[in-house]
Tab-separated table of C-alpha atoms in Angstrom:
chain	number	residue	atom	x	y	z
J	1	MET	CA	7.784	93.541	110.941
J	2	THR	CA	8.443	91.547	107.828
J	3	ALA	CA	5.197	91.369	105.498
J	4	THR	CA	3.419	87.839	105.657
J	5	PRO	CA	2.673	85.755	104.135
J	6	ARG	CA	5.716	85.275	101.796
J	7	LEU	CA	7.770	82.290	100.594
J	8	VAL	CA	11.155	81.676	101.630
J	9	ALA	CA	13.853	79.630	100.014
J	10	ASP	CA	16.757	78.585	102.420
J	11	LEU	CA	19.740	78.771	100.044
J	12	ASP	CA	22.245	76.292	102.211
J	13	VAL	CA	19.292	73.591	101.809
J	14	LEU	CA	18.796	74.175	98.173
J	15	GLU	CA	22.162	74.014	97.302
J	16	ARG	CA	22.384	70.535	99.297
J	17	ASN	CA	19.503	69.155	97.265
J	18	ILE	CA	20.800	69.889	93.915
J	19	ASP	CA	24.342	68.479	94.672
J	20	ALA	CA	22.589	65.439	96.426
J	21	MET	CA	20.696	64.514	93.353
J	22	ALA	CA	23.485	65.422	90.880
J	23	SER	CA	25.370	62.950	92.700
J	24	LEU	CA	22.719	60.410	92.832
J	25	GLY	CA	22.370	60.810	88.852
J	26	ARG	CA	26.268	60.808	88.168
J	27	ASP	CA	26.774	57.514	90.231
J	28	ALA	CA	23.793	55.947	88.988
J	29	GLY	CA	24.751	56.386	85.302
J	30	VAL	CA	21.987	58.761	84.127
J	31	ALA	CA	22.089	62.384	83.097
J	32	LEU	CA	19.585	64.686	84.855
J	33	ARG	CA	17.234	66.933	83.084
J	34	PRO	CA	15.403	68.488	85.864
J	35	HIS	CA	11.780	69.789	85.728
J	36	VAL	CA	11.880	73.189	86.291
J	37	LYS	CA	8.245	73.849	86.642
J	38	THR	CA	8.815	73.384	90.197
J	39	HIS	CA	10.842	76.422	90.910
J	40	LYS	CA	10.256	78.529	87.457
J	41	MET	CA	13.305	80.768	88.327
J	42	PRO	CA	16.395	80.622	86.115
J	43	GLU	CA	18.371	81.339	88.858
J	44	ILE	CA	17.584	77.970	90.180
J	45	ALA	CA	18.076	76.456	86.705
J	46	THR	CA	21.520	77.750	86.526
J	47	MET	CA	22.465	76.151	89.804
J	48	GLN	CA	21.272	72.911	88.415
J	49	ARG	CA	23.009	73.336	85.197
J	50	ASP	CA	26.192	74.129	87.043
J	51	ALA	CA	25.776	71.038	88.864
J	52	GLY	CA	25.893	68.974	85.848
J	53	ALA	CA	22.244	69.040	84.391
J	54	ARG	CA	21.778	68.193	80.898
J	55	GLY	CA	19.317	70.531	79.571
J	56	ILE	CA	15.948	71.110	81.346
J	57	THR	CA	12.474	69.846	81.150
J	58	VAL	CA	9.269	72.208	81.244
J	59	ALA	CA	5.373	71.533	80.774
J	60	THR	CA	4.350	74.194	78.427
J	61	ILE	CA	5.708	76.597	75.536
J	62	GLY	CA	5.160	79.293	77.849
J	63	GLU	CA	7.854	77.847	80.182
J	64	ALA	CA	9.976	77.100	77.428
J	65	GLU	CA	9.895	80.745	76.376
J	66	VAL	CA	11.148	81.874	79.511
J	67	PHE	CA	13.871	79.614	79.737
J	68	VAL	CA	15.116	80.193	76.469
J	69	ASP	CA	15.033	83.711	76.954
J	70	ALA	CA	17.302	83.356	79.992
J	71	GLY	CA	19.656	81.518	77.710
J	72	PHE	CA	18.956	77.927	78.279
J	73	ASP	CA	19.432	76.051	75.137
J	74	ASP	CA	18.208	72.187	75.273
J	75	VAL	CA	14.814	72.273	76.379
J	76	PHE	CA	12.181	69.397	76.478
J	77	ILE	CA	8.485	70.026	76.891
J	78	ALA	CA	7.211	66.907	78.509
J	79	TYR	CA	3.637	67.002	77.490
J	80	PRO	CA	1.546	65.794	74.652
J	81	LEU	CA	1.156	69.269	73.090
J	82	TRP	CA	-1.712	69.784	70.818
J	83	VAL	CA	-0.388	72.394	68.481
J	84	ASP	CA	-2.516	75.093	66.706
J	85	ASP	CA	-0.982	77.664	64.396
J	86	GLU	CA	-0.354	80.245	67.000
J	87	ALA	CA	1.627	77.429	69.505
J	88	GLY	CA	3.219	76.139	66.076
J	89	ARG	CA	4.571	79.733	65.365
J	90	ARG	CA	6.052	80.065	68.955
J	91	LEU	CA	7.565	76.532	68.510
J	92	ARG	CA	9.095	77.341	65.308
J	93	ALA	CA	10.460	80.616	66.984
J	94	LEU	CA	11.882	78.580	70.101
J	95	ALA	CA	13.498	76.027	67.721
J	96	GLU	CA	15.264	78.849	66.029
J	97	ARG	CA	17.290	79.681	69.177
J	98	ALA	CA	17.237	76.437	71.121
J	99	ARG	CA	17.357	72.466	70.952
J	100	ILE	CA	13.524	71.569	71.365
J	101	GLY	CA	11.907	68.784	72.216
J	102	VAL	CA	8.239	67.475	72.491
J	103	GLY	CA	6.328	64.766	73.778
J	104	CYS	CA	3.496	62.998	71.584
J	105	ASP	CA	1.302	59.733	72.330
J	106	SER	CA	-1.163	59.788	69.080
J	107	MET	CA	-0.358	59.854	65.409
J	108	THR	CA	-3.284	62.731	65.372
J	109	ALA	CA	-1.544	64.775	67.625
J	110	ALA	CA	1.800	64.196	65.643
J	111	ARG	CA	-0.311	65.347	62.568
J	112	GLN	CA	-1.669	68.237	64.229
J	113	LEU	CA	2.127	68.911	65.227
J	114	ARG	CA	3.512	68.567	61.838
J	115	LYS	CA	1.061	71.241	60.204
J	116	PRO	CA	2.150	74.602	61.804
J	117	LEU	CA	5.879	73.621	62.139
J	118	GLY	CA	6.952	73.834	58.345
J	119	SER	CA	10.786	73.072	58.331
J	120	ALA	CA	11.516	73.485	61.932
J	121	VAL	CA	13.655	71.127	63.693
J	122	VAL	CA	11.773	69.604	66.670
J	123	GLU	CA	12.387	66.552	68.477
J	124	VAL	CA	9.816	63.899	69.631
J	125	LEU	CA	9.898	61.578	72.461
J	126	VAL	CA	6.815	58.818	72.404
J	127	GLU	CA	5.029	59.198	75.915
J	128	LEU	CA	4.566	55.925	77.640
J	129	ASP	CA	2.329	54.885	80.498
J	130	SER	CA	4.425	53.521	83.192
J	131	GLY	CA	1.437	53.087	85.723
J	132	GLN	CA	-0.175	56.534	86.674
J	133	HIS	CA	-2.820	56.089	83.513
J	134	ARG	CA	-2.743	59.443	82.626
J	135	THR	CA	-1.262	60.228	79.278
J	136	GLY	CA	0.957	58.211	77.309
J	137	ILE	CA	0.560	54.463	75.570
J	138	PRO	CA	1.817	51.024	76.340
J	139	ALA	CA	5.361	50.180	75.875
J	140	ARG	CA	4.450	47.406	73.454
J	141	ASP	CA	2.475	50.105	71.284
J	142	ALA	CA	5.516	52.765	71.130
J	143	GLY	CA	7.556	51.149	68.038
J	144	GLU	CA	4.530	51.577	65.783
J	145	LEU	CA	3.692	55.286	67.065
J	146	ALA	CA	7.392	55.903	66.579
J	147	ALA	CA	7.536	54.870	63.014
J	148	GLY	CA	4.236	56.632	61.971
J	149	ILE	CA	5.674	59.927	63.536
J	150	ALA	CA	9.386	59.421	61.900
J	151	SER	CA	7.245	59.071	58.595
J	152	LEU	CA	6.042	62.564	59.104
J	153	GLY	CA	9.675	63.700	59.047
J	154	PHE	CA	10.145	63.950	62.622
J	155	ASP	CA	13.171	63.130	64.686
J	156	VAL	CA	12.125	60.463	66.967
J	157	ARG	CA	14.981	60.316	69.475
J	158	GLY	CA	13.225	57.844	72.021
J	159	VAL	CA	10.740	57.278	74.740
J	160	PHE	CA	9.827	59.201	77.844
J	161	THR	CA	7.638	58.479	80.828
J	162	PHE	CA	6.182	59.762	84.256
J	163	PRO	CA	5.928	57.099	87.191
J	164	GLY	CA	3.424	59.600	88.864
J	165	HIS	CA	2.013	56.712	90.812
J	166	SER	CA	5.306	57.111	93.033
J	167	TYR	CA	3.245	59.624	94.782
J	168	SER	CA	1.538	57.036	97.212
J	169	PRO	CA	3.041	55.763	100.461
J	170	GLU	CA	3.844	52.056	99.185
J	171	GLY	CA	4.552	53.386	95.385
J	172	ARG	CA	7.852	54.600	95.320
J	173	ALA	CA	9.680	51.160	94.542
J	174	GLN	CA	6.950	49.809	92.568
J	175	SER	CA	6.813	52.637	90.392
J	176	ALA	CA	10.549	52.555	89.752
J	177	ASP	CA	10.291	49.017	88.890
J	178	ASP	CA	7.461	49.885	86.401
J	179	GLU	CA	9.193	52.858	84.822
J	180	ARG	CA	12.187	50.872	84.170
J	181	ALA	CA	10.214	47.822	82.644
J	182	ALA	CA	7.975	50.613	80.524
J	183	LEU	CA	11.477	51.855	79.164
J	184	ALA	CA	12.809	48.750	78.539
J	185	GLY	CA	10.034	47.424	76.728
J	186	ALA	CA	9.475	50.753	74.286
J	187	SER	CA	13.125	50.397	73.477
J	188	ARG	CA	12.501	47.043	72.435
J	189	ALA	CA	9.742	48.095	70.557
J	190	LEU	CA	11.297	50.929	68.599
J	191	ARG	CA	14.258	48.833	67.678
J	192	ALA	CA	12.043	46.432	66.047
J	193	LYS	CA	10.984	48.987	63.834
J	194	GLY	CA	14.681	50.330	62.854
J	195	ILE	CA	14.312	53.508	65.362
J	196	GLU	CA	17.434	53.554	67.883
J	197	PRO	CA	15.889	54.954	71.175
J	198	HIS	CA	18.714	57.264	71.879
J	199	VAL	CA	16.612	58.852	74.763
J	200	ARG	CA	15.198	56.897	77.291
J	201	SER	CA	13.710	59.481	79.940
J	202	GLY	CA	11.879	59.055	83.583
J	203	GLY	CA	12.206	60.070	86.894
J	204	SER	CA	10.213	61.537	89.657
J	205	SER	CA	11.170	63.098	92.698
J	206	PRO	CA	9.708	60.368	94.901
J	207	SER	CA	10.995	57.470	92.962
J	208	MET	CA	14.398	58.600	92.082
J	209	ALA	CA	16.466	56.982	94.777
J	210	PHE	CA	14.895	53.601	93.789
J	211	ALA	CA	15.397	54.107	90.077
J	212	ALA	CA	19.069	54.646	90.700
J	213	ARG	CA	19.261	51.831	93.006
J	214	ASN	CA	17.902	49.731	89.996
J	215	GLY	CA	20.612	50.825	88.112
J	216	ALA	CA	20.769	52.440	84.400
J	217	GLY	CA	22.556	49.804	82.321
J	218	GLU	CA	24.254	46.599	81.644
J	219	GLY	CA	27.422	47.496	79.444
J	220	ALA	CA	29.474	48.848	82.852
J	221	ARG	CA	28.563	47.291	85.810
J	222	ALA	CA	32.021	46.268	86.771
J	223	GLY	CA	33.505	48.997	88.560
J	224	MET	CA	30.987	51.598	88.387
J	225	PRO	CA	30.534	53.756	91.853
J	226	GLY	CA	27.698	53.362	93.901
J	227	ALA	CA	24.914	55.678	94.325
J	228	ALA	CA	25.192	56.748	97.746
J	229	SER	CA	25.571	60.253	98.271
J	230	SER	CA	27.848	62.263	100.907
J	231	SER	CA	25.307	64.991	101.134
J	232	GLY	CA	23.638	64.012	103.901
J	233	SER	CA	20.390	64.021	101.943
J	234	ALA	CA	17.600	61.398	102.604
J	235	LEU	CA	18.755	60.229	99.272
J	236	THR	CA	21.661	58.802	100.777
J	237	SER	CA	19.454	55.962	102.607
J	238	LEU	CA	19.236	53.637	99.821
J	239	PRO	CA	22.070	51.134	98.311
J	240	GLY	CA	23.685	52.419	95.101
J	241	ALA	CA	23.462	51.689	91.450
J	242	THR	CA	25.996	50.807	89.065
J	243	SER	CA	25.202	51.608	85.312
J	244	ALA	CA	26.449	52.624	81.959
J	245	VAL	CA	24.271	55.003	79.482
J	246	ASN	CA	24.074	54.907	75.730
J	247	ASP	CA	24.561	58.530	74.992
J	248	GLY	CA	23.279	58.382	71.425
J	249	ALA	CA	26.383	57.822	69.517
J	250	GLY	CA	25.271	54.623	67.965
J	251	PRO	CA	23.062	51.495	68.285
J	252	SER	CA	23.035	49.697	71.434
J	253	THR	CA	21.041	46.823	73.125
J	254	ASP	CA	20.652	48.707	76.299
J	255	VAL	CA	17.158	49.575	77.767
J	256	ALA	CA	18.007	51.116	80.821
J	257	PRO	CA	17.248	55.061	81.226
J	258	THR	CA	19.423	57.521	79.929
J	259	GLU	CA	18.051	60.522	81.614
J	260	MET	CA	15.881	61.562	84.679
J	261	ARG	CA	13.650	64.642	85.178
J	262	PRO	CA	12.920	64.934	88.605
J	263	GLY	CA	11.713	68.468	89.803
J	264	ALA	CA	10.370	68.710	93.655
J	265	TYR	CA	13.676	67.859	95.176
J	266	VAL	CA	14.855	71.075	94.919
J	267	PHE	CA	12.869	72.297	97.276
J	268	ASN	CA	10.947	69.408	98.665
J	269	ASP	CA	7.610	69.676	100.411
J	270	ALA	CA	5.193	67.984	102.876
J	271	GLN	CA	4.305	65.409	100.427
J	272	GLN	CA	7.929	64.403	100.089
J	273	TRP	CA	8.568	64.321	103.603
J	274	GLU	CA	5.566	62.341	104.405
J	275	LEU	CA	6.443	59.586	101.602
J	276	GLY	CA	10.036	59.519	103.254
J	277	ALA	CA	11.575	60.989	99.972
J	278	CYS	CA	13.124	63.782	102.193
J	279	THR	CA	13.803	64.619	105.836
J	280	ALA	CA	13.049	67.962	107.422
J	281	GLY	CA	16.365	68.907	107.071
J	282	ASP	CA	15.924	68.723	103.214
J	283	ILE	CA	13.025	71.421	103.190
J	284	ALA	CA	14.323	74.371	101.148
J	285	LEU	CA	11.145	75.902	100.699
J	286	THR	CA	8.615	77.307	103.307
J	287	ALA	CA	6.025	79.816	103.692
J	288	HIS	CA	6.650	82.214	106.810
J	289	ALA	CA	3.155	82.803	108.296
J	290	ARG	CA	2.176	85.082	111.211
J	291	VAL	CA	-0.149	83.647	114.045
J	292	VAL	CA	-3.506	85.898	114.101
J	293	SER	CA	-5.471	83.733	116.399
J	294	HIS	CA	-5.532	81.089	119.114
J	295	SER	CA	-9.408	80.769	118.696
J	296	GLY	CA	-10.367	77.153	119.811
J	297	GLY	CA	-7.362	76.340	121.412
J	298	ARG	CA	-5.647	75.842	117.799
J	299	LEU	CA	-3.051	78.276	116.054
J	300	VAL	CA	-4.651	80.162	113.252
J	301	LEU	CA	-1.998	81.388	110.647
J	302	ASP	CA	-2.554	84.294	108.052
J	303	ALA	CA	-1.289	81.802	105.198
J	304	GLY	CA	-4.203	80.122	103.378
J	305	SER	CA	-4.496	78.375	99.998
J	306	LYS	CA	-3.848	81.678	98.151
J	307	THR	CA	-0.006	81.043	99.338
J	308	LEU	CA	0.067	77.273	100.116
J	309	ALA	CA	-1.968	75.975	97.460
J	310	ALA	CA	-5.085	73.622	98.132
J	311	ASP	CA	-3.440	70.433	97.123
J	312	LYS	CA	-4.002	67.605	99.467
J	313	ALA	CA	-3.732	63.899	98.467
J	314	PRO	CA	-6.122	61.385	99.999
J	315	TRP	CA	-3.194	59.972	101.838
J	316	ALA	CA	-1.900	63.033	103.357
J	317	SER	CA	-2.332	63.911	107.018
J	318	GLY	CA	-3.083	67.579	106.532
J	319	HIS	CA	-3.199	70.587	104.147
J	320	GLY	CA	0.682	71.220	105.232
J	321	ARG	CA	3.138	70.929	108.197
J	322	LEU	CA	5.045	73.191	110.363
J	323	LEU	CA	8.977	72.814	109.910
J	324	ASP	CA	9.761	73.600	113.365
J	325	HIS	CA	6.693	71.551	114.953
J	326	PRO	CA	7.044	68.341	112.949
J	327	ASP	CA	3.989	66.663	114.715
J	328	ALA	CA	1.464	69.785	114.019
J	329	ARG	CA	-0.781	69.315	111.046
J	330	ILE	CA	-2.928	72.023	109.078
J	331	VAL	CA	-6.510	70.691	109.693
J	332	GLN	CA	-8.509	73.342	108.198
J	333	MET	CA	-7.617	75.501	105.377
J	334	SER	CA	-9.502	78.726	103.566
J	335	GLU	CA	-8.307	81.219	101.137
J	336	HIS	CA	-6.489	83.480	103.966
J	337	HIS	CA	-6.512	80.939	107.011
J	338	ALA	CA	-4.608	77.945	107.925
J	339	VAL	CA	-5.740	76.334	111.212
J	340	VAL	CA	-3.266	74.188	112.960
J	341	ASP	CA	-3.671	71.486	115.367
J	342	MET	CA	-0.196	71.571	117.445
J	343	ALA	CA	-0.829	68.013	118.761
J	344	GLY	CA	-0.465	69.154	122.226
J	345	ALA	CA	2.628	71.396	122.183
J	346	SER	CA	2.172	74.809	123.197
J	347	LEU	CA	0.816	77.649	120.973
J	348	PRO	CA	3.392	80.047	119.482
J	349	ALA	CA	2.429	83.673	120.732
J	350	LEU	CA	0.154	85.633	118.874
J	351	GLY	CA	1.990	87.896	116.408
J	352	SER	CA	4.887	85.130	116.181
J	353	THR	CA	6.193	83.792	112.858
J	354	VAL	CA	6.441	80.034	112.033
J	355	ARG	CA	7.788	78.286	108.989
J	356	VAL	CA	5.101	76.183	107.147
J	357	VAL	CA	5.908	73.340	104.577
J	358	PRO	CA	3.249	73.419	101.756
J	359	ASN	CA	2.183	70.031	100.524
J	360	HIS	CA	3.012	70.687	96.978
J	361	CYS	CA	5.969	73.242	96.588
J	362	CYS	CA	5.370	73.367	92.410
J	363	ASN	CA	1.865	74.835	93.092
J	364	ALA	CA	2.512	77.276	95.857
J	365	ILE	CA	5.336	78.571	93.745
J	366	ASN	CA	3.191	79.246	91.194
J	367	LEU	CA	1.107	81.695	93.146
J	368	ALA	CA	3.895	83.598	94.372
J	369	ASN	CA	5.379	86.621	92.304
J	370	ALA	CA	8.925	86.222	94.084
J	371	VAL	CA	10.773	84.440	96.736
J	372	ASP	CA	12.832	85.524	99.560
J	373	VAL	CA	16.194	83.757	99.651
J	374	VAL	CA	18.081	83.504	102.770
J	375	ARG	CA	21.324	82.050	104.041
J	376	ASN	CA	21.938	81.315	107.640
J	377	GLY	CA	18.610	83.148	108.331
J	378	THR	CA	19.527	86.435	106.524
J	379	LEU	CA	18.166	87.604	103.521
J	380	VAL	CA	20.627	87.647	100.559
J	381	ASP	CA	18.330	88.125	97.795
J	382	THR	CA	14.810	88.080	96.144
J	383	TRP	CA	14.204	86.024	93.049
J	384	ALA	CA	11.292	86.852	90.962
J	385	VAL	CA	9.036	83.474	89.712
J	386	ALA	CA	9.834	84.433	86.294
J	387	ALA	CA	7.740	81.285	84.774
J	388	ARG	CA	4.648	82.158	87.186
J	389	GLY	CA	1.219	81.552	85.224
J	390	MET	CA	2.985	80.316	82.066
J	391	ASN	CA	0.186	77.576	81.599
J	392	SER	CA	0.018	77.750	77.843
């Protein structure tokens, strides 16, 4: 009997998701710099790089260290870091081995960043608030901040934003529009200060298809292919984009995104499923859980919040779903129990195993030491979650 609960990645679906997003980016004319905090595994980042990703995105210095150690040499830490002497030492060490970029949204943080870095070359992107209202500044203020950061000796390469308000049932299209507007306004603001925004970075998994539909540039619309992918993914359901990208070779009047940083698309999860950003066939990560009880006429599983994580958005219909029973919902969850309402369907037998789709794949991954990898239902490998717990 195979131990449960455990996380399992379906390699066929994983490969298809990576290829679909790579195709979407190519056809829309934007580079992909995927956010590897989702999976935290160099094996998957290598697959993304092989599919054409230009560098990777991480959330913390610790994640950057893991991936630089694994051979990745172009890393953006998409976070407004507050750097003390120890963090500065670690950033200096990273900058000696790889191209490192960081986010910043205030002069106070920029001065704090400057102090411990010495002569280390660390690129900076100004963070914009495009509608999530978490971190970042209004686009109109980006030029002044960029000029201030540049005066400290930093190479300000451009701007970035995370349209996190895409994580709502009605927010996917609007967040893509907001993202594009913020990047455009900030790019103009930087140019007004004599700073070329070579990098205009955005992207979230729920908004990606809409961002691609919007297009990513003006210069080469004629003759560019559409963004519809042939992969069979839910990404193919929207019309294509036409675009051109300024690759940083020189000044440009273009203000559209040059790169996108989606993360969750590699696995997808119950959130993406409910938002319509993927279909059940695009779910690559599940928790295999055993049926331990039929108490109260419901299914009780041995995978609780310590396996699935406790995320539940206000609009979510449950604490997770069952891949093979799409109408079922996890209606109650504690540390080691998940109670499932089967919506009138027959209860799977005691002792049987079901495939649970976590609400949020990123957090489920961060609870696991390793993930089993299957192809056609057969175990082919086990991958360590190398950057698990690297939260600083």
